mmCIF file of C-alpha atoms and ligand atoms in Angstrom:
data_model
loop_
_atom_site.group_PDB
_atom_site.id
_atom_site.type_symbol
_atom_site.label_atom_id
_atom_site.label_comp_id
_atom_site.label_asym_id
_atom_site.label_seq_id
_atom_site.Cartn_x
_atom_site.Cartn_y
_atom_site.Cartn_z
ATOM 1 C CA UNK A 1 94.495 91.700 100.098
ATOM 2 C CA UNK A 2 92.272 94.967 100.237
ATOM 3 C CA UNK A 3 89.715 93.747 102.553
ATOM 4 C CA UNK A 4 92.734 92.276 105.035
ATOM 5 C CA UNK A 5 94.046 95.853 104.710
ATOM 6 C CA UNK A 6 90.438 97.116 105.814
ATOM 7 C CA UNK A 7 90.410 94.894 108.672
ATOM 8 C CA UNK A 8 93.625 95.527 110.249
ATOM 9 C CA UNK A 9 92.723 99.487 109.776
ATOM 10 C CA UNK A 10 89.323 98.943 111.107
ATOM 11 C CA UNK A 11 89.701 99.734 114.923
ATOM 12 C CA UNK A 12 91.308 102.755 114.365
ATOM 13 C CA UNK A 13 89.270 104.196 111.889
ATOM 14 C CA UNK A 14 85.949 103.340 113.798
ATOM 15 C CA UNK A 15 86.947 104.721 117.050
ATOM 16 C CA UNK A 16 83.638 105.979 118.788
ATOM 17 C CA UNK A 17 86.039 108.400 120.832
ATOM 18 C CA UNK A 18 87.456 109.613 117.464
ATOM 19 C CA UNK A 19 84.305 110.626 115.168
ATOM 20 C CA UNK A 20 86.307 112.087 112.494
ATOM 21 C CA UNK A 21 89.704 109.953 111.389
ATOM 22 C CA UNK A 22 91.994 110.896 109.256
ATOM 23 C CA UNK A 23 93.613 107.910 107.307
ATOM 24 C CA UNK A 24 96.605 108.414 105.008
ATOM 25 C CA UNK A 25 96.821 106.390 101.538
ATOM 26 C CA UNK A 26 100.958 106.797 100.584
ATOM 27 C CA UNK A 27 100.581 105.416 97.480
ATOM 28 C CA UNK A 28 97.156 106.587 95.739
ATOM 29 C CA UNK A 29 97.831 105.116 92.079
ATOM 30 C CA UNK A 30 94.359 104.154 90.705
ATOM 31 C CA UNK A 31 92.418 105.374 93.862
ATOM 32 C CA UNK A 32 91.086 101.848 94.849
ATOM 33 C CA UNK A 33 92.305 101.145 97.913
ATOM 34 C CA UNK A 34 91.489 104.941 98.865
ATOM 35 C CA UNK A 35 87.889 104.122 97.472
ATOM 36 C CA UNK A 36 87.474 101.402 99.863
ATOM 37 C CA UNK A 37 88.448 103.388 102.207
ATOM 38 C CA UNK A 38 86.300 106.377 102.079
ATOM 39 C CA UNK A 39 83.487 104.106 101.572
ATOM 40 C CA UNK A 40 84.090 100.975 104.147
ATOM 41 C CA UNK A 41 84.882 104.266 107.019
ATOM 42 C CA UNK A 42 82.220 107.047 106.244
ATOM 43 C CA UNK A 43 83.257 109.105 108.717
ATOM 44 C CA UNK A 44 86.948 109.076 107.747
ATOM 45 C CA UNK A 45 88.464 112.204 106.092
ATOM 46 C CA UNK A 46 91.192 110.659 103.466
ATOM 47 C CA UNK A 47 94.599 112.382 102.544
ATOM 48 C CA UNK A 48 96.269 110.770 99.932
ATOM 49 C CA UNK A 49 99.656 110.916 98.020
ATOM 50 C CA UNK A 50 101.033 110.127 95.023
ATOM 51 C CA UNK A 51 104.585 110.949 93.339
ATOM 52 C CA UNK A 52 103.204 110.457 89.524
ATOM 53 C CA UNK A 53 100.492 113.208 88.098
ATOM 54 C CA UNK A 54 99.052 110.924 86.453
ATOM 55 C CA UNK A 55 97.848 108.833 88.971
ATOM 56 C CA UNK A 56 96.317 111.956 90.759
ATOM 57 C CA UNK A 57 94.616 113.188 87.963
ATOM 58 C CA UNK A 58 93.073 110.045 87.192
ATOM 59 C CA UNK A 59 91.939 109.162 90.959
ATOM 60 C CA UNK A 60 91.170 112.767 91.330
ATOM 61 C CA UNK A 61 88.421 111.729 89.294
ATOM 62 C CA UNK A 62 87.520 108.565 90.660
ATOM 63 C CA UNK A 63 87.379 110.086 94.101
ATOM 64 C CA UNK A 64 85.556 113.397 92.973
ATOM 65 C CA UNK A 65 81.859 112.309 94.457
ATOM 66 C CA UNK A 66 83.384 112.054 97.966
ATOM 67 C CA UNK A 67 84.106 115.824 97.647
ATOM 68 C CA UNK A 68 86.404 117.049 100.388
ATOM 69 C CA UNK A 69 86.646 114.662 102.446
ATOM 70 C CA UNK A 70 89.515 113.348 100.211
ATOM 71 C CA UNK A 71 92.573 115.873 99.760
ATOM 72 C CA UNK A 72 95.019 114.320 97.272
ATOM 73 C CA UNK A 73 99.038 115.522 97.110
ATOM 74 C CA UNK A 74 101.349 115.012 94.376
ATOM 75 C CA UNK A 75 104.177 114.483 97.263
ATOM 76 C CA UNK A 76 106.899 111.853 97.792
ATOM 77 C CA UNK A 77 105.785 109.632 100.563
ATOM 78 C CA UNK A 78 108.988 110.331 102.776
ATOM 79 C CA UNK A 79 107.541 114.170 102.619
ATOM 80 C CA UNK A 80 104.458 112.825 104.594
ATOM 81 C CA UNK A 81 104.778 114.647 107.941
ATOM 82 C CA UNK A 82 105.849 118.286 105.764
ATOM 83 C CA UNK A 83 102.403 117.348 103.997
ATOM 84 C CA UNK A 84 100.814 116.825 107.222
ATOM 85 C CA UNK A 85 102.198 120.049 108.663
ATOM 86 C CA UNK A 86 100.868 122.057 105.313
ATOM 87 C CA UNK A 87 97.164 120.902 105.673
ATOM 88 C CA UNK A 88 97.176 121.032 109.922
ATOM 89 C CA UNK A 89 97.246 117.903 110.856
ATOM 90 C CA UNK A 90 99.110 116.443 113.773
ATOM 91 C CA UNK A 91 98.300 112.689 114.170
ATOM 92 C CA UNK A 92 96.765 110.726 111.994
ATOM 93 C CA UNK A 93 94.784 107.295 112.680
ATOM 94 C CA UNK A 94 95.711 105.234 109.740
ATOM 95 C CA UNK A 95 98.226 104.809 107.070
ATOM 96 C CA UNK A 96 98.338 102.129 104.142
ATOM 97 C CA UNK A 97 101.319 101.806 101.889
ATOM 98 C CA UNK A 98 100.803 99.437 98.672
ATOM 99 C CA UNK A 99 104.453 99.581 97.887
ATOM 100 C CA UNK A 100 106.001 99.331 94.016
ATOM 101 C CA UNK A 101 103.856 100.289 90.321
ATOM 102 C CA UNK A 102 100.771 100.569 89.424
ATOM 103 C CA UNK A 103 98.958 98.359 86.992
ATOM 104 C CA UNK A 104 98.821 101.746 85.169
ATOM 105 C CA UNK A 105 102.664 102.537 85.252
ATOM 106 C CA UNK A 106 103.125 98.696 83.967
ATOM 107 C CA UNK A 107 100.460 98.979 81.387
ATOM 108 C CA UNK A 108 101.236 102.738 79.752
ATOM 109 C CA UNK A 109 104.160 100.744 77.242
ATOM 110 C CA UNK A 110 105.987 104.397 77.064
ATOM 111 C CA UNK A 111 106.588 104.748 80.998
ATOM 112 C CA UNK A 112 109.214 102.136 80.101
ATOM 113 C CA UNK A 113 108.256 99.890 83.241
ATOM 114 C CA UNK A 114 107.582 96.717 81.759
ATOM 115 C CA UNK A 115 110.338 94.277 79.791
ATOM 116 C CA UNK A 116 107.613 92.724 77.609
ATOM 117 C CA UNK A 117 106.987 95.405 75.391
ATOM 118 C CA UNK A 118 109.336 98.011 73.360
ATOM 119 C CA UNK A 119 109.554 101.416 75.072
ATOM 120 C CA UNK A 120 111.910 104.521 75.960
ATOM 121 C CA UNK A 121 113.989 103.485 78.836
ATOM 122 C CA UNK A 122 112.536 106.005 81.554
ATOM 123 C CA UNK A 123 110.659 104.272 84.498
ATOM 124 C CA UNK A 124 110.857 107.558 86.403
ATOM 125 C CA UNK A 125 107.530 107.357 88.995
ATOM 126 C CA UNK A 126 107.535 111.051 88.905
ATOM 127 C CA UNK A 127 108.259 112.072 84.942
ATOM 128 C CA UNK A 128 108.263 116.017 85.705
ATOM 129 C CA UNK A 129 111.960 115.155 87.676
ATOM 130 C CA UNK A 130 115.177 113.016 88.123
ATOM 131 C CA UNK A 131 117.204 110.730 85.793
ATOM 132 C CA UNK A 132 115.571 108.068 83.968
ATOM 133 C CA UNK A 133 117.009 104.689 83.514
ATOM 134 C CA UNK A 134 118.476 105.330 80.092
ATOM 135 C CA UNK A 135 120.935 107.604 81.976
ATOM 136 C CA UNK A 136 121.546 105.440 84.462
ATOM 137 C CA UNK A 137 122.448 102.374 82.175
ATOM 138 C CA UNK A 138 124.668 104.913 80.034
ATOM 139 C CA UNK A 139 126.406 106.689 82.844
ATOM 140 C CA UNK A 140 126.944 104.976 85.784
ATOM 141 C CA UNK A 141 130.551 103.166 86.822
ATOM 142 C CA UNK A 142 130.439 99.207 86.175
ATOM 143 C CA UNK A 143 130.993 98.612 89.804
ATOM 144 C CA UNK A 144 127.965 100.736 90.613
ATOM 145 C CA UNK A 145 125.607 99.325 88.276
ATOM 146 C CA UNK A 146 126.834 95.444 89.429
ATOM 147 C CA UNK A 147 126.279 96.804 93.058
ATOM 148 C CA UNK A 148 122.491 98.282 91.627
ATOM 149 C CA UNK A 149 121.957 94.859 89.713
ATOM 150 C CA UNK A 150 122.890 92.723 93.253
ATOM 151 C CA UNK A 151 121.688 94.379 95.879
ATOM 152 C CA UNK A 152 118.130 95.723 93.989
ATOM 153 C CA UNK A 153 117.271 92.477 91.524
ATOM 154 C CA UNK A 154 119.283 90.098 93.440
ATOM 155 C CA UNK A 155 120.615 89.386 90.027
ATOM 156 C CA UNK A 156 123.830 86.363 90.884
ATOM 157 C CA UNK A 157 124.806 86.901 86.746
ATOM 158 C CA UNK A 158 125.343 91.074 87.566
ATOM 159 C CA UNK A 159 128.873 91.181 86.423
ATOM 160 C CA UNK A 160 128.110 89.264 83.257
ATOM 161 C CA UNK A 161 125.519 91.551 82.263
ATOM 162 C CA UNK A 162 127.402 94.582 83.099
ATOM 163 C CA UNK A 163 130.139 93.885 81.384
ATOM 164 C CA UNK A 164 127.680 93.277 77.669
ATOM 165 C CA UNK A 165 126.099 96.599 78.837
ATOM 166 C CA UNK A 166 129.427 98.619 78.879
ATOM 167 C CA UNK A 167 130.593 96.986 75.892
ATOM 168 C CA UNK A 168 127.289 97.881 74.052
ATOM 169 C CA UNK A 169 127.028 101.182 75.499
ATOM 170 C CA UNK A 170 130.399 102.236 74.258
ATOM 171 C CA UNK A 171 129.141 101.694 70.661
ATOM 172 C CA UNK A 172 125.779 103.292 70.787
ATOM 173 C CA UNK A 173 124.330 104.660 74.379
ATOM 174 C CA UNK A 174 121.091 102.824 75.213
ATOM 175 C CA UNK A 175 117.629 104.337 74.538
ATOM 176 C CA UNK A 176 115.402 101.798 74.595
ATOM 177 C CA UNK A 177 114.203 98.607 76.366
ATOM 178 C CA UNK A 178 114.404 95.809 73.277
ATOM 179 C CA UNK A 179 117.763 96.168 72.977
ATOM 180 C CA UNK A 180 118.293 95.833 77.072
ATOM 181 C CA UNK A 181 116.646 92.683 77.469
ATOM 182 C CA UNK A 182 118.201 91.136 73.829
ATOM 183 C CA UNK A 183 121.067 91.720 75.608
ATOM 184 C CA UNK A 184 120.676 90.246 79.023
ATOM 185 C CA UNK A 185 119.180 87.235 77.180
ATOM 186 C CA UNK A 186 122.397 86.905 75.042
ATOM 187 C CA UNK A 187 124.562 87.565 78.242
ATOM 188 C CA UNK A 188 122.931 84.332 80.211
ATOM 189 C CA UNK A 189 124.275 80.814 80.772
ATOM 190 C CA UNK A 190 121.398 78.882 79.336
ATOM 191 C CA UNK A 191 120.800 77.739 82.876
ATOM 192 C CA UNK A 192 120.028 80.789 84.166
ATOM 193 C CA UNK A 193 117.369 81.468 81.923
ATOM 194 C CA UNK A 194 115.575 78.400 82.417
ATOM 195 C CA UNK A 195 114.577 79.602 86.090
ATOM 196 C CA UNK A 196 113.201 82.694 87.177
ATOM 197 C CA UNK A 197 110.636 83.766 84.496
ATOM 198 C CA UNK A 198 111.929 86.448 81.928
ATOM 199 C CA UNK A 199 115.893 86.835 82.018
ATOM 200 C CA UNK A 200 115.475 90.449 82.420
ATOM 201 C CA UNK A 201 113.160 90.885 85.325
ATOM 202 C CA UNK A 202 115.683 91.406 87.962
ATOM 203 C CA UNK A 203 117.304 94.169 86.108
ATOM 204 C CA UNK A 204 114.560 95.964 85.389
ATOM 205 C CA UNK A 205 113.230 95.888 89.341
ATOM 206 C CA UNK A 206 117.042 97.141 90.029
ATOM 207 C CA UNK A 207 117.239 100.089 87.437
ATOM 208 C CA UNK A 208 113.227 100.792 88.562
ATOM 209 C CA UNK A 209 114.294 101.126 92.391
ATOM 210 C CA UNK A 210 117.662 103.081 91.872
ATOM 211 C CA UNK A 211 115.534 105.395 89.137
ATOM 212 C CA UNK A 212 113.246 105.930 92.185
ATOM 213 C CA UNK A 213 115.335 105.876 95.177
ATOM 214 C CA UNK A 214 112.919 103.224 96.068
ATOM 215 C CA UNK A 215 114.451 101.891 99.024
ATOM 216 C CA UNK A 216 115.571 104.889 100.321
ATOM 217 C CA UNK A 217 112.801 106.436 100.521
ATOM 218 C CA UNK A 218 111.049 103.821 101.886
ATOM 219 C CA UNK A 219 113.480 103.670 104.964
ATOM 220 C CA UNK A 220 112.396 107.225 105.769
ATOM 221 C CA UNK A 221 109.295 107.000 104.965
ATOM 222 C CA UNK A 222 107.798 103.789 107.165
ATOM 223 C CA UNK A 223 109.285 105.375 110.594
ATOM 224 C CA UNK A 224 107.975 108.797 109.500
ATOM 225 C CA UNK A 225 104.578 106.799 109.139
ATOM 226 C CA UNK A 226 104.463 105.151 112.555
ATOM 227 C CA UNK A 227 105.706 108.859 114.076
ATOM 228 C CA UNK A 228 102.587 109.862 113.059
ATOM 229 C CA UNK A 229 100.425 107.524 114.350
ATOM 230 C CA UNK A 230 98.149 108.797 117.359
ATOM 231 C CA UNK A 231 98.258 106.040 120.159
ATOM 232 C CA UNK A 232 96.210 103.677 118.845
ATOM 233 C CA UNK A 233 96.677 104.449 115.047
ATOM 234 C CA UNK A 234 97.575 101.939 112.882
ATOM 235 C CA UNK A 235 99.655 101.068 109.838
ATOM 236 C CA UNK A 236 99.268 98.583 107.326
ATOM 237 C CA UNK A 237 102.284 97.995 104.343
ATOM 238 C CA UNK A 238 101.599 95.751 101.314
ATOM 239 C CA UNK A 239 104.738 94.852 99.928
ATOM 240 C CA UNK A 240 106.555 93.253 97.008
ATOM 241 C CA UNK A 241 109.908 92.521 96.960
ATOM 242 C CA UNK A 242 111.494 91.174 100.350
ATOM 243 C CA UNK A 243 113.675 94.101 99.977
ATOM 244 C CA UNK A 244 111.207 96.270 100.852
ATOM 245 C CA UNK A 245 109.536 93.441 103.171
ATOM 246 C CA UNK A 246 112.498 93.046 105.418
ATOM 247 C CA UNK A 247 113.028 97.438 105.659
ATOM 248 C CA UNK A 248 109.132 97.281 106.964
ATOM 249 C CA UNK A 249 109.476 93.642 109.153
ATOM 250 C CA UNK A 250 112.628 95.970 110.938
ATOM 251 C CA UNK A 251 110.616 99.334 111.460
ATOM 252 C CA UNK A 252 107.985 97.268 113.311
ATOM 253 C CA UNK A 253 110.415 94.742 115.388
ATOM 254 C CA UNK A 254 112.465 97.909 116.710
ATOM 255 C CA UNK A 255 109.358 99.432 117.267
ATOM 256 C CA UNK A 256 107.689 96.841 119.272
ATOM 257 C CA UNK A 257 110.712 95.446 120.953
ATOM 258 C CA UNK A 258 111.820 96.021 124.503
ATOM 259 C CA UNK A 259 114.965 98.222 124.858
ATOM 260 C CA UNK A 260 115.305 97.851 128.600
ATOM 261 C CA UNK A 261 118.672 96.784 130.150
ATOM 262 C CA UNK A 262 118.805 93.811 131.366
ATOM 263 C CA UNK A 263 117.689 92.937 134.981
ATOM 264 C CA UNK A 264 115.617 95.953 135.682
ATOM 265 C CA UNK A 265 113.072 94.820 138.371
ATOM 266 C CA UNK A 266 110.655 97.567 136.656
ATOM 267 C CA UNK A 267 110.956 98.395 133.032
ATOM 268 C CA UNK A 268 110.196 102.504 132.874
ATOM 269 C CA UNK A 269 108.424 103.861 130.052
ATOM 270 C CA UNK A 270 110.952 104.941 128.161
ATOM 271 C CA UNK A 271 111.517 101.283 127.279
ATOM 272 C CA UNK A 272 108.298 100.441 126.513
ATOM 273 C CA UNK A 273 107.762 99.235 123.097
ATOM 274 C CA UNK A 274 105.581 101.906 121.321
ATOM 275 C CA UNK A 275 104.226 99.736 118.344
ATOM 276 C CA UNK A 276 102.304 96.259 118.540
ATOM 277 C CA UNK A 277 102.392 93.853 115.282
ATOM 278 C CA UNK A 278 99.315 93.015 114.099
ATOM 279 C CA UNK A 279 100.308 90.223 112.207
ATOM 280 C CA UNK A 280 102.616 87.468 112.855
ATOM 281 C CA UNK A 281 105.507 87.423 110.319
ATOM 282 C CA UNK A 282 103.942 88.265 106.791
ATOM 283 C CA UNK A 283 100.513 88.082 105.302
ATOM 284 C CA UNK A 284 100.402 85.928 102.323
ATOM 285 C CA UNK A 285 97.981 86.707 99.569
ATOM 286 C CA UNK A 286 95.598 83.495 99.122
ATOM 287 C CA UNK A 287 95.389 81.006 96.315
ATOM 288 C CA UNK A 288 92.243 82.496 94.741
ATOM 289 C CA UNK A 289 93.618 86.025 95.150
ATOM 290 C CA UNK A 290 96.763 85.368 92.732
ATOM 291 C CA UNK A 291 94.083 83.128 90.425
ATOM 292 C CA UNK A 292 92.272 86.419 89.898
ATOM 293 C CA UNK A 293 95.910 88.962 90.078
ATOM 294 C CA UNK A 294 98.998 87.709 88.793
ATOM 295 C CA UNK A 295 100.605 90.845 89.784
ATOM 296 C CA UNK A 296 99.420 90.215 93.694
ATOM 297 C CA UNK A 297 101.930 86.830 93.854
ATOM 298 C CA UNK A 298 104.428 88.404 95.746
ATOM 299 C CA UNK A 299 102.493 90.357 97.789
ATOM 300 C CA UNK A 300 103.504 90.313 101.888
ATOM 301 C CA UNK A 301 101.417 92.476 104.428
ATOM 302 C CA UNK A 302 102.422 93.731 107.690
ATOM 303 C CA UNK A 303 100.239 95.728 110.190
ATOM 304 C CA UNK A 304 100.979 97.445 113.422
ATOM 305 C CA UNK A 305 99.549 99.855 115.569
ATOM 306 C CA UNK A 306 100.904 102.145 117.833
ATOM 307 C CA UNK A 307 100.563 101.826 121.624
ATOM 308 C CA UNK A 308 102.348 104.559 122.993
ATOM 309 C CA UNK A 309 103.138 108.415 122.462
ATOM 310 C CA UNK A 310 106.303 108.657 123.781
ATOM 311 C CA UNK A 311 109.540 109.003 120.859
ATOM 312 C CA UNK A 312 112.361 107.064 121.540
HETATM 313 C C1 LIG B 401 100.847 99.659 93.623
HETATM 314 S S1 LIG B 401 100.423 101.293 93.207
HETATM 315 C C2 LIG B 401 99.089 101.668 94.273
HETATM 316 C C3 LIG B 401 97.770 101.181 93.777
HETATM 317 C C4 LIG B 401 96.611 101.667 94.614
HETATM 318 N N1 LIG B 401 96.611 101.063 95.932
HETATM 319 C C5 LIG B 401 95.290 101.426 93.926
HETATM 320 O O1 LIG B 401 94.383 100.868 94.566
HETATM 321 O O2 LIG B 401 95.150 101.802 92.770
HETATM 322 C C6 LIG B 401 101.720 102.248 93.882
HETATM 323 C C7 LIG B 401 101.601 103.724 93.634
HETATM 324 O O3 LIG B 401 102.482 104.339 94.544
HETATM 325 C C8 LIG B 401 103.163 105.376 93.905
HETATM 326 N N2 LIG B 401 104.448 105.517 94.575
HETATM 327 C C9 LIG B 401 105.469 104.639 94.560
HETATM 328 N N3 LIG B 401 106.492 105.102 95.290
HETATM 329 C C10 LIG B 401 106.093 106.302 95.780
HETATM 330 C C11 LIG B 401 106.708 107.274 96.606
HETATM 331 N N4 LIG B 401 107.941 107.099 97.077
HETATM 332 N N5 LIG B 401 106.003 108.378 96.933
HETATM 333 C C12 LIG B 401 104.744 108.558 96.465
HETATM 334 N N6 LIG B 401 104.117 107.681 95.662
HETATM 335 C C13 LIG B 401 104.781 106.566 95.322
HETATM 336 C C14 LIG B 401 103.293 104.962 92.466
HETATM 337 O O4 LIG B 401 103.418 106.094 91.641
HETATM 338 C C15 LIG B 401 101.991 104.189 92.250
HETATM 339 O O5 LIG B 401 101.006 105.001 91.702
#
């Protein structure tokens, strides 16, 4: 969905009154998106942020022949108007998100990301800080972890598993991810694992957004985004899980709604929405796109762009 993400971006970024945009890319990863970027808007200065050093040094080189007019942060993506602040820059004209792991994160078996292969149980985004999901499977409360397992994986068998990984953990404290997923797989009903792909997907996405403060984060970070935006700016978010669809669908519908009382003969500005959605309800990815990127399946994007300078 990169070229859709292009196109809703586009009129912002190509602003004859605005010769030299400044677009944001929240979540750098492998630099593509911020490739296409620099290159589809040659006029466009790029800032771009990334929470794992890894990614940065790798697009750092990938992005090294458009010189400066790329400035890449290692930087949380809530921490987006500090960063601004730091480098002097007080609106922006675009942001993209492209929300969850990278292909790299999945891929590098010792991040301990990915259920299919055996690996240290970390899945920390940002490995210089925080507590990695070994911890959390060995020291959180059973009710907490059942609460991480529902709300996060929208996992229905949370208690079941919970209760196998306290048992376990009291005999040996977990380490690594084989022994996780033998033991979700031994704690199903035989009909839950016949739907749903591999038993222990849903856990993993829950320990991956509580290691990561996901969500949270992401709640800060999409209003901080639009707060940003000079009138006329524009956003675009490329989700994954409708967890993190529906926080982005209800930054954009508060944004663009009408607060006015009812029955005021003339609605004052104050009331005014200050965002206008670009797209109605969620972009799907097409047919051919999943054909060529299993990992884009569950992809849902959502533009906006913002009509109005006033805070509410
Ligand atoms: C799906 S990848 C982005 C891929 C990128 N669009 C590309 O073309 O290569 C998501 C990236 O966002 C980063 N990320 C996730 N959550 C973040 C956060 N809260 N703050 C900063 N970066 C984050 C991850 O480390 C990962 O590198």
């Amino acid at each position: 969905m990169l070229q859709r993400c292009l196109d809703l971006l586009a009129p912002a970024l190509q602003d004859p009154a605005r010769p030299e945009p400044v677009v944001v890319d929240c979540t750098l990863g492998l630099g593509g998106h911020s490739e296409a970027l620099l290159a589809a808007f040659p006029t466009a200065r790029l800032i771009a942020l990334d929470r794992d050093k890894e990614a940065l040094r790798l697009s750092g080189e990938r992005l090294a022949p458009y010189g400066d007019r790329a400035t890449l942060v290692h930087a949380v993506y809530d921490e987006l108007p500090e960063v601004l602040d730091r480098l002097g820059v007080p609106k922006v004209q675009g942001v993209l998100f492209d929300l969850g792991v990278s292909s790299m994160q999945l891929d590098e078996a010792d991040r301990g990301f990915a259920y299919a292969q055996d690996a240290p149980l970390d899945m920390r985004m940002d490995q210089s800080t925080g507590m990695g999901a070994a911890e959390v499977l060995n020291t959180y409360p059973p009710g907490e972890l059942v609460r991480i397992l529902r709300a996060y994986g929208e996992e229905k068998q949370a208690k079941r598993i919970v209760s196998a990984i306290v048992r376990e953990r009291e005999k040996e404290p977990f380490s690594n991810s084989a022994r996780l997923v033998e033991l979700i797989r031994d704690a199903l009903p035989q009909a839950a694992k016949r739907t749903g792909g591999n038993p222990a997907k849903r856990t993993f996405q829950a320990l991956r957004i509580e290691v990561n403060g996901e969500l949270s984060v992401l709640e800060r970070a999409v209003p901080a985004a639009v707060d940003s935006l000079a009138v006329g700016g524009r956003i675009a978010v490329l989700s994954y899980h409708s967890l993190e669809d529906r926080l982005v669908k209800q930054v954009f519908a508060a944004g663009s709604a009408n607060t006015a009382p009812p029955g005021l003969p003339v609605v004052p500005e104050r009331y005014q929405p200050r965002l206008k959605q670009l797209t109605r309800g969620a972009e799907l990815p097409t047919e051919e796109e999943i054909a060529e990127n299993r990992r884009a399946a569950p992809a849902r994007l959502r533009g906006a762009q913002r009509i109005r300078e006033e805070e509410r």
